[in-house]
PDB file of C-alpha atoms and ligand atoms in Angstrom:
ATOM      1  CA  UNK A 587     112.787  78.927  90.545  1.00  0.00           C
ATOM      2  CA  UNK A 588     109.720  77.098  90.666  1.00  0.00           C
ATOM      3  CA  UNK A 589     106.610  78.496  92.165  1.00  0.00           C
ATOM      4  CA  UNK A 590     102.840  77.512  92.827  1.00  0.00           C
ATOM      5  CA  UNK A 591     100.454  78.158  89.736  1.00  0.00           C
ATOM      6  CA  UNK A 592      97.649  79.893  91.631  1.00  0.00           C
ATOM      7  CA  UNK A 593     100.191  82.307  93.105  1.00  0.00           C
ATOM      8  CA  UNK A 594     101.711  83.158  89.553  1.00  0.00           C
ATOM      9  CA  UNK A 595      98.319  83.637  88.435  1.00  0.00           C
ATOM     10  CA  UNK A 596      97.643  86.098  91.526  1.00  0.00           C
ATOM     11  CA  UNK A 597     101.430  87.809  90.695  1.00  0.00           C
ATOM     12  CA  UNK A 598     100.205  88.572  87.545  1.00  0.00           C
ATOM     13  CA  UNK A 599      97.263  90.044  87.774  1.00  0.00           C
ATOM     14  CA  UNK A 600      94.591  87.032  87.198  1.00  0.00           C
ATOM     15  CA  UNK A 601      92.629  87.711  89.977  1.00  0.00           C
ATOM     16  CA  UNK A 602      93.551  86.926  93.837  1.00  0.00           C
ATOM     17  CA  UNK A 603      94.821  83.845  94.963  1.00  0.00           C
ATOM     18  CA  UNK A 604      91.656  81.909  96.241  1.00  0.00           C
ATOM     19  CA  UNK A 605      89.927  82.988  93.272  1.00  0.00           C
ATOM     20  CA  UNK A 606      92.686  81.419  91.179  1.00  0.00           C
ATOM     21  CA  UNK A 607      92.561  78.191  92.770  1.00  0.00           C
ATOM     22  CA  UNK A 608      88.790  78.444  91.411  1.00  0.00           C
ATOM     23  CA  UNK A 609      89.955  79.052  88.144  1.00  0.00           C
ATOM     24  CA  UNK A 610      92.243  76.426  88.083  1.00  0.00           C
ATOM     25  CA  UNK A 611      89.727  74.246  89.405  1.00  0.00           C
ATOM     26  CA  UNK A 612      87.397  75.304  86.528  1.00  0.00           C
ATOM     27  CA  UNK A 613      89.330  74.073  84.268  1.00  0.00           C
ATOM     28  CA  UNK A 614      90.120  77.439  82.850  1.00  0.00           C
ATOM     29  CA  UNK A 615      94.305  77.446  83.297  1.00  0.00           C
ATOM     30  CA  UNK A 616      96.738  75.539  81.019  1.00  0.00           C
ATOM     31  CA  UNK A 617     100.355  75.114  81.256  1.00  0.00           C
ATOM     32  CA  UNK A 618     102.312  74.287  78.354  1.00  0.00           C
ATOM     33  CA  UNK A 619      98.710  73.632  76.817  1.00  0.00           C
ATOM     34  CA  UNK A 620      97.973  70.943  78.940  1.00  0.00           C
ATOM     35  CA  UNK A 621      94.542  72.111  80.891  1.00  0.00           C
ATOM     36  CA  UNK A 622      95.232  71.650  84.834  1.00  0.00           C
ATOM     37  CA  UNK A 623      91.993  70.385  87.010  1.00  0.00           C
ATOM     38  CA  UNK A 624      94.006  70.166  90.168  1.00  0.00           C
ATOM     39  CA  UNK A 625      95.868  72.533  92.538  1.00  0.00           C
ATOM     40  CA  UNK A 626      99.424  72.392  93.746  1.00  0.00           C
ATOM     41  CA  UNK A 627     101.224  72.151  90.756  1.00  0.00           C
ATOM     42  CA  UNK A 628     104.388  74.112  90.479  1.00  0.00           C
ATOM     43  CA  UNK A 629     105.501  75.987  87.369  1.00  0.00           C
ATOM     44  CA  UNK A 630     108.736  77.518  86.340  1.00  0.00           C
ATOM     45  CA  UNK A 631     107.885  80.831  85.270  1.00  0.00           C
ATOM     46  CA  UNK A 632     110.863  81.273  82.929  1.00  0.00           C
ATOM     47  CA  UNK A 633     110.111  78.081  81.092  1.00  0.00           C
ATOM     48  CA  UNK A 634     106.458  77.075  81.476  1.00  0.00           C
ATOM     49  CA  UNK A 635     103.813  78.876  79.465  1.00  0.00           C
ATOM     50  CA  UNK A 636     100.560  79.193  81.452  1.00  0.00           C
ATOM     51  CA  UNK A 637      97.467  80.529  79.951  1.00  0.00           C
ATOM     52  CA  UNK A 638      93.808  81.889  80.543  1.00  0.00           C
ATOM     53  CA  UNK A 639      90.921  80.969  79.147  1.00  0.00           C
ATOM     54  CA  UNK A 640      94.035  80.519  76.059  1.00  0.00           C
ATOM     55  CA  UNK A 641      95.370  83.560  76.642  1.00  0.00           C
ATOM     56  CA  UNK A 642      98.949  84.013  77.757  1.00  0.00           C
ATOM     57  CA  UNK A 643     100.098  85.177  81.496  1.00  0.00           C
ATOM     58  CA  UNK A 644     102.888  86.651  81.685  1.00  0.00           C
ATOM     59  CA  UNK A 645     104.516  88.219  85.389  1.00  0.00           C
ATOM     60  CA  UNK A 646     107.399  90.024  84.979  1.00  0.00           C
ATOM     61  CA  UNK A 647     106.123  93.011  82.960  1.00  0.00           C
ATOM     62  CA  UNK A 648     102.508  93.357  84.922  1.00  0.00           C
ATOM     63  CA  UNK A 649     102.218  97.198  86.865  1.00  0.00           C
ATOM     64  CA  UNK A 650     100.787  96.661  89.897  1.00  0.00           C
ATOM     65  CA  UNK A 651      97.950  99.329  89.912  1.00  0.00           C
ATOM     66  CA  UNK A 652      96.566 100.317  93.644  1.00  0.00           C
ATOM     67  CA  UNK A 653      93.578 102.273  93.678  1.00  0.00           C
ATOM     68  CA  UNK A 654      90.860 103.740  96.469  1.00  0.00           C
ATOM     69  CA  UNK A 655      87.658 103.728  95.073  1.00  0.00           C
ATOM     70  CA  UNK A 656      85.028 105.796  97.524  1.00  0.00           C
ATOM     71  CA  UNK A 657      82.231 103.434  96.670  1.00  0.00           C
ATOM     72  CA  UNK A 658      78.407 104.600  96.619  1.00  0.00           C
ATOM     73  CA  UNK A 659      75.707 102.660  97.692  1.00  0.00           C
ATOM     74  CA  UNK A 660      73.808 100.492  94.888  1.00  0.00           C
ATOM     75  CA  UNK A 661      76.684  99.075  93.923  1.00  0.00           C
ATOM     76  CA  UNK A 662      78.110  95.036  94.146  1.00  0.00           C
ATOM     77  CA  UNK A 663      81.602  94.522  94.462  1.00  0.00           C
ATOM     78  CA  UNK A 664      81.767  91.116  92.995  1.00  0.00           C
ATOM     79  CA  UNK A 665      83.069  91.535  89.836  1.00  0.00           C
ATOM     80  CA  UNK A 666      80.628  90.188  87.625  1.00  0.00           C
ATOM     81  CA  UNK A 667      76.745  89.688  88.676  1.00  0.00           C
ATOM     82  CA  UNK A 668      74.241  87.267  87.838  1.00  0.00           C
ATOM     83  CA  UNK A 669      71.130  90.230  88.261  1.00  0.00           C
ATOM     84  CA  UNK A 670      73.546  92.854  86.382  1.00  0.00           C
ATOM     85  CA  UNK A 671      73.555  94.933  88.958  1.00  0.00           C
ATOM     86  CA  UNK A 672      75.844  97.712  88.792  1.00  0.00           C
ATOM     87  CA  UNK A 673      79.513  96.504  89.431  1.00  0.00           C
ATOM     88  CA  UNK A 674      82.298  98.973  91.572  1.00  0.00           C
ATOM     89  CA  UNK A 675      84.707  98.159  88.642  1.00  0.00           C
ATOM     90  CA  UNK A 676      82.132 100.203  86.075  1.00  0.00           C
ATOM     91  CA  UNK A 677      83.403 102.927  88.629  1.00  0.00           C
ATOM     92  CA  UNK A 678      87.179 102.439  87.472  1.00  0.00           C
ATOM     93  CA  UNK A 679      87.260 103.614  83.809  1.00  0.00           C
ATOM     94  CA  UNK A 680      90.586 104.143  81.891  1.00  0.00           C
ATOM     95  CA  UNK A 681      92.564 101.376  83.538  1.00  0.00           C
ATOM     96  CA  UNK A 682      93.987  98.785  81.230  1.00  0.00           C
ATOM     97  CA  UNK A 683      95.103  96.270  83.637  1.00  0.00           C
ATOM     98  CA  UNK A 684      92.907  93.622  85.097  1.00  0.00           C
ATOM     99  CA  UNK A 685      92.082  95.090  88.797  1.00  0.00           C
ATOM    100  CA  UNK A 686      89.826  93.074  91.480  1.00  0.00           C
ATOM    101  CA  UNK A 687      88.703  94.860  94.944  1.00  0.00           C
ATOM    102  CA  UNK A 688      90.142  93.894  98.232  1.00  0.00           C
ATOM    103  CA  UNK A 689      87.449  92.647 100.638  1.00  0.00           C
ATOM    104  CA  UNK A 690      84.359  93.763  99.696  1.00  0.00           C
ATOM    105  CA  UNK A 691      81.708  95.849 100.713  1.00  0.00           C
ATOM    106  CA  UNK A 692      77.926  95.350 100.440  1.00  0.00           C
ATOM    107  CA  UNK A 693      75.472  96.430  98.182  1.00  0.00           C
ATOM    108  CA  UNK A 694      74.164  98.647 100.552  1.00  0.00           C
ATOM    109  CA  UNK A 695      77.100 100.249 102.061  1.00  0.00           C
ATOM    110  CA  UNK A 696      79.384 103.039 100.985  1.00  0.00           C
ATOM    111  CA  UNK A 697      82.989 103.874 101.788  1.00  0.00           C
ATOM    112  CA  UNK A 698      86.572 103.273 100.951  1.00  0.00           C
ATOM    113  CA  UNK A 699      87.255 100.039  98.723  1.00  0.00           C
ATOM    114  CA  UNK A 700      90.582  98.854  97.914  1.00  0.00           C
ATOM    115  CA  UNK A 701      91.308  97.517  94.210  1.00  0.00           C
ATOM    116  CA  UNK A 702      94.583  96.146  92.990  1.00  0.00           C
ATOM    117  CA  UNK A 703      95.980  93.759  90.448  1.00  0.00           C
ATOM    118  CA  UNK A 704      97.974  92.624  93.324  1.00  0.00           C
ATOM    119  CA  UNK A 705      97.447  89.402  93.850  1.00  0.00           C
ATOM    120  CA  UNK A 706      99.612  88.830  96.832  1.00  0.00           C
ATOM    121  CA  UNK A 707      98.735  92.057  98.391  1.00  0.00           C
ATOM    122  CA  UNK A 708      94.898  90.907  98.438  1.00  0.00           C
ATOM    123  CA  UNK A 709      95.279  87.431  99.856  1.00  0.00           C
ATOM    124  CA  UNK A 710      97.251  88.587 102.611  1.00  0.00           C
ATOM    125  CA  UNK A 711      94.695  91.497 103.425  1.00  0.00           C
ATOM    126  CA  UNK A 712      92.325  89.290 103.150  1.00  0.00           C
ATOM    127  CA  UNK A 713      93.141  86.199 105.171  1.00  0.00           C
ATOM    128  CA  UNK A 714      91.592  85.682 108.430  1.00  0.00           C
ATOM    129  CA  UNK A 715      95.103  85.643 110.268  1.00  0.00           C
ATOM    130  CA  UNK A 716      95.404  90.074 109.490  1.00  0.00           C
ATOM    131  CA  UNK A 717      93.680  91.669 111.792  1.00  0.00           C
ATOM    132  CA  UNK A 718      93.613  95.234 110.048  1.00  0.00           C
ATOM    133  CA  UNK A 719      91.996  97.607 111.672  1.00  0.00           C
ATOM    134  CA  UNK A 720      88.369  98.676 109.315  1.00  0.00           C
ATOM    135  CA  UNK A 721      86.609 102.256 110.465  1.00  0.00           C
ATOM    136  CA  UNK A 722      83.238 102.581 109.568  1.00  0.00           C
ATOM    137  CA  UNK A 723      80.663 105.098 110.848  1.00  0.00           C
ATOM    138  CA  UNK A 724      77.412 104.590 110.971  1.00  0.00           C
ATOM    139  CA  UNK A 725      73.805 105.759 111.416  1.00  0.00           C
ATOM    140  CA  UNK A 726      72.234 103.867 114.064  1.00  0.00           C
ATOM    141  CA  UNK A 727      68.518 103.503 114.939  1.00  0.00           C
ATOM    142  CA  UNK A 728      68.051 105.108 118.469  1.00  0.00           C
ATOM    143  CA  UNK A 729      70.958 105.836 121.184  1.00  0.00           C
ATOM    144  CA  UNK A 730      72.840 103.266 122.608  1.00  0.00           C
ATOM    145  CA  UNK A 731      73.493 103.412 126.809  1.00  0.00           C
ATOM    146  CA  UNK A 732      76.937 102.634 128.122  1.00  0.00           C
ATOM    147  CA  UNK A 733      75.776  98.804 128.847  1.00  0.00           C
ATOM    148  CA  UNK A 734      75.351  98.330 125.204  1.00  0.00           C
ATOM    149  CA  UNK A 735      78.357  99.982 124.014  1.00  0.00           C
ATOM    150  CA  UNK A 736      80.173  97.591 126.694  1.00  0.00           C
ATOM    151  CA  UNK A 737      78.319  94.785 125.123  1.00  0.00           C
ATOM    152  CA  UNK A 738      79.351  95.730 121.627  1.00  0.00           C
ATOM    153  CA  UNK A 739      82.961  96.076 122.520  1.00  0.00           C
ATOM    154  CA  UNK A 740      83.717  92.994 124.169  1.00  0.00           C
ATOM    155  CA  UNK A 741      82.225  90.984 121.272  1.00  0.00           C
ATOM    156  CA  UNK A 742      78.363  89.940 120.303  1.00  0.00           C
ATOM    157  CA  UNK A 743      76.763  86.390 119.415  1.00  0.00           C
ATOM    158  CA  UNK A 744      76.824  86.737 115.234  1.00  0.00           C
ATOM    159  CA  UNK A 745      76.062  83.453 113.176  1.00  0.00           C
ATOM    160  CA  UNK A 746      76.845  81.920 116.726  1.00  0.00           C
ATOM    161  CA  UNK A 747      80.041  83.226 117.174  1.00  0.00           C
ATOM    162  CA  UNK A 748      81.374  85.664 119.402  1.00  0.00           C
ATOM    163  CA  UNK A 749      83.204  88.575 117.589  1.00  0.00           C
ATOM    164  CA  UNK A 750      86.891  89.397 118.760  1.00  0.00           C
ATOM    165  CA  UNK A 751      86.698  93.117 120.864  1.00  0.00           C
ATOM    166  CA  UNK A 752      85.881  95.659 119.070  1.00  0.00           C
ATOM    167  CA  UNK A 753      86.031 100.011 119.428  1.00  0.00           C
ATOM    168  CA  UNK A 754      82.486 101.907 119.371  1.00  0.00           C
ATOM    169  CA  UNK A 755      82.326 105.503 120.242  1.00  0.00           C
ATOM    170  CA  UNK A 756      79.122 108.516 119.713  1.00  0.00           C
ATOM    171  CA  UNK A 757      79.904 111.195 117.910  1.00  0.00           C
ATOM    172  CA  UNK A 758      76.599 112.355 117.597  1.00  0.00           C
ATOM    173  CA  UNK A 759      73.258 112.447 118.694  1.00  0.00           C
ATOM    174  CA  UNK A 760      69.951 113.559 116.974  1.00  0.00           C
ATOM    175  CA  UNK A 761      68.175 115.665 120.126  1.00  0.00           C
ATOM    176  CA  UNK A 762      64.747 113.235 119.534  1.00  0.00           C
ATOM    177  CA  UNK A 763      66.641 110.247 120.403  1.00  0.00           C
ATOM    178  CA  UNK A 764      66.011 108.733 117.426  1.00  0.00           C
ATOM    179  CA  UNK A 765      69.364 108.359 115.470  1.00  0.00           C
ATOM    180  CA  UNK A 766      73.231 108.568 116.629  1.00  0.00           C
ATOM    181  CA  UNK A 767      75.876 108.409 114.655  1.00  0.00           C
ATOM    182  CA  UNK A 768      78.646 106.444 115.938  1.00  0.00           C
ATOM    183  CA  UNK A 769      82.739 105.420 114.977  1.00  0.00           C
ATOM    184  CA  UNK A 770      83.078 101.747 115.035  1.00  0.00           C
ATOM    185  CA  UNK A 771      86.516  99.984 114.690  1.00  0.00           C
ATOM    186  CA  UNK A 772      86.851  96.172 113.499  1.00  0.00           C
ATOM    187  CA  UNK A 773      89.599  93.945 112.884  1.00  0.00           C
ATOM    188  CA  UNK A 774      87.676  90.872 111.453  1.00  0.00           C
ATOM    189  CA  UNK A 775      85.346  91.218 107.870  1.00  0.00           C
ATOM    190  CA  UNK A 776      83.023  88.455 108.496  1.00  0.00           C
ATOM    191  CA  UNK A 777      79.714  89.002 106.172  1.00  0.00           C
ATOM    192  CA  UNK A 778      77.815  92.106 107.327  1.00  0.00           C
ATOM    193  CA  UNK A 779      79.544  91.848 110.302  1.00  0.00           C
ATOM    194  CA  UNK A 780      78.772  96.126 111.505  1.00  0.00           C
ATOM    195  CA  UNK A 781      75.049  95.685 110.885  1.00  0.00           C
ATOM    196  CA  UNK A 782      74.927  92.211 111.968  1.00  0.00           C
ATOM    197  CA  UNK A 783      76.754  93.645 115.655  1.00  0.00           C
ATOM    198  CA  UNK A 784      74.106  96.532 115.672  1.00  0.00           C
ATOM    199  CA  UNK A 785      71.365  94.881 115.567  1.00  0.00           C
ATOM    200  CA  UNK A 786      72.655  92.321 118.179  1.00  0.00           C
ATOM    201  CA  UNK A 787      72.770  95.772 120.488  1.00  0.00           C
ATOM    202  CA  UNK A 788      69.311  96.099 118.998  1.00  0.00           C
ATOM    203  CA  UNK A 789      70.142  99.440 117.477  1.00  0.00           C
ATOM    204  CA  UNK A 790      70.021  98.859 114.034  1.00  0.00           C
ATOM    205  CA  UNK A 791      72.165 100.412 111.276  1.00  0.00           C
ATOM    206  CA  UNK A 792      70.383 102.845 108.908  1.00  0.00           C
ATOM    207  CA  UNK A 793      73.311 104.105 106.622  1.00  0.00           C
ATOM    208  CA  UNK A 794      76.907 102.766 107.076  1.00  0.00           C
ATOM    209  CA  UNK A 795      80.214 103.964 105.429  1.00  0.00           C
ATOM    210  CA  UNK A 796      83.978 102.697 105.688  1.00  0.00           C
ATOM    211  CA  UNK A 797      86.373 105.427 106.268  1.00  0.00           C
ATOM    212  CA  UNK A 798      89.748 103.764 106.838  1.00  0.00           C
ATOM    213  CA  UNK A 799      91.418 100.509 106.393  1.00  0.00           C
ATOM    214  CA  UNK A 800      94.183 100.886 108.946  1.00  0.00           C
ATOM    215  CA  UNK A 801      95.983 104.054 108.363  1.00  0.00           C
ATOM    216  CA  UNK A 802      95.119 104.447 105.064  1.00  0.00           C
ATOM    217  CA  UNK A 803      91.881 107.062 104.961  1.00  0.00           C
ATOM    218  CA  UNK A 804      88.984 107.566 102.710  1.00  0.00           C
ATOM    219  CA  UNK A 805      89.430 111.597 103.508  1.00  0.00           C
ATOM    220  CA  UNK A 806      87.555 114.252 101.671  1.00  0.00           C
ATOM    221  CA  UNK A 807      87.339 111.526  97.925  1.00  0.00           C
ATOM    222  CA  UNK A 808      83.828 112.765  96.670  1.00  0.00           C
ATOM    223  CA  UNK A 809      81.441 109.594  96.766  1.00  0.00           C
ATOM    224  CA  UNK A 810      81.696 107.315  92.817  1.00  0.00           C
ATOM    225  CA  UNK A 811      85.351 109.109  92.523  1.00  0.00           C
ATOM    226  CA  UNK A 812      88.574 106.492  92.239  1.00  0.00           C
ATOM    227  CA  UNK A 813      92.195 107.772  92.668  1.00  0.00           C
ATOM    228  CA  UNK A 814      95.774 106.010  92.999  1.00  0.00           C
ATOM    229  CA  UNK A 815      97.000 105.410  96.376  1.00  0.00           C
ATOM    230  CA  UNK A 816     100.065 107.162  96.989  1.00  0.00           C
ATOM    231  CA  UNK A 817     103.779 105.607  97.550  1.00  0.00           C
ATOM    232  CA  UNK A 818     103.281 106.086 101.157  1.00  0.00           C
ATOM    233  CA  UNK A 819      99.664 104.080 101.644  1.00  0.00           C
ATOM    234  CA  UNK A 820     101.104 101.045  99.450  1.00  0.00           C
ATOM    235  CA  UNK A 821     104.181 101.077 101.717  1.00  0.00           C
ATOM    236  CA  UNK A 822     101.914 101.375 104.703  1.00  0.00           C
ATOM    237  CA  UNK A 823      99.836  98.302 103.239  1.00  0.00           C
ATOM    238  CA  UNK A 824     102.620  95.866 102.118  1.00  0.00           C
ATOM    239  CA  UNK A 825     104.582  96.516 105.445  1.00  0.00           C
ATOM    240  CA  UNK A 826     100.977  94.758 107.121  1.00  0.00           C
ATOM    241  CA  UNK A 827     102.145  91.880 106.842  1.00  0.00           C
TER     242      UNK A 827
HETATM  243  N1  LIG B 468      80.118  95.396 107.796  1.00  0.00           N
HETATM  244  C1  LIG B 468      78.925  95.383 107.196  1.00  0.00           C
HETATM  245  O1  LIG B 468      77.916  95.079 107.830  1.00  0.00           O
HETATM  246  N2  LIG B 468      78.860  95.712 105.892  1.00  0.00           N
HETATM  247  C2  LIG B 468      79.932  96.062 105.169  1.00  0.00           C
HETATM  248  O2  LIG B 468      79.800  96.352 103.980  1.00  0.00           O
HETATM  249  C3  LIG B 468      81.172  96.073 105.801  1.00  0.00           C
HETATM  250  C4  LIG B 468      81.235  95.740 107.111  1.00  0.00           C
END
């Protein structure tokens, strides 16, 4: 059966599917060693031989590898940097398949980050049409008063664009007035979207960490540490969409 090349590339462990049409596009992909510049050519995956940058892709005998990372700050989760910064994946030693993160989190904050060779898994996680449910909690400049937590959960002005509704709750609150720490629940992942929605509320985030992508929790994983996701949270994640 024939199927699209950027979506054998992602079922195999190249890298996710956008980021496949970009190889393609780069000029990096050949099938049957014929170098393909353009996207929506179909392959036949038990005839055609694709390759990588000349190396051979094959699907059928790639593990899919699913792995929480709890991410510390200081760290990029592109995969490779231009300012060699350091990388989340030099936080994932001893894995021999080619893993990318899903979503990504920024320099700045900590938290639970996905990585997979999963191709599929990612694109669908990613794409705007999911609206999985992200939990952060943050440290917030000052306390926010009920107007503003309204304001925050019926969706602020970012990039001029109102966000969808979104959960805020304090948990704590420092007795000078000066910091709370709240639980924030988001369903989109536009860029810096928490910090961008705090400061619209004009309570700025200080320190921000993601502890849950839907059901599947960060829990007690000391910060730089990496483990496998269990049968149940890659269950829980495929049955998303
Ligand atoms: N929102 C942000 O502002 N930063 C992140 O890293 C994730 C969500």
């Amino acid at each position: 059966m024939e199927e699209r090349l950027q979506k054998y590339l992602a079922e195999a462990g190249v890298a996710s599917r956008r980021k496949s049409e970009e190889l393609i596009l780069a000029g990096r992909v050949a099938v049957n060693g014929n170098m393909v510049k353009e996207l929506g050519m179909k392959i036949n995956p038990q005839k055609d031989q694709v390759t990588f940058d000349g190396k051979p892709v094959r699907c059928a005998d790639t593990k899919k590898i699913y792995i929480m990372l709890h991410k510390p700050e200081g760290y990029v989760t592109t995969t490779k940097e231009q300012f060699s910064r350091p990388a989340v994946l030099d936080l994932v030693s001893g894995i021999q398949e080619r893993i990318f993160p899903i979503g990504r989190l920024d320099y700045d904050t900590s938290g639970l980050l996905l990585l997979t060779n999963d191709g599929d898994l990612t694109y669908r996680l990613t794409h705007p049409s999911h609206d999985v449910p992200k939990t952060y909690i943050a440290k917030i400049y000052g306390v926010p008063n009920e107007t503003d937590l309204q304001k925050f959960r019926r969706g602020v002005i970012i990039d001029g664009r109102k966000t969808s509704p979104a959960k805020i709750q304090i948990l704590e609150k420092d007795k000078d007035m000066k910091f709370a720490i709240v639980e924030i629940i988001i369903h989109e992942g536009r860029n810096r979207q928490v910090r961008k929605m705090c400061e619209a509320m004009k309570h700025p985030v200080a320190q921000l960490r993601r502890v849950a992508t839907g059901e599947v929790r960060l829990g007690d994983l000391p910060k730089g540490k990496w483990r496998y996701l269990t049968e149940k949270e890659i269950k829980y994640l495929k049955k998303l969409y």
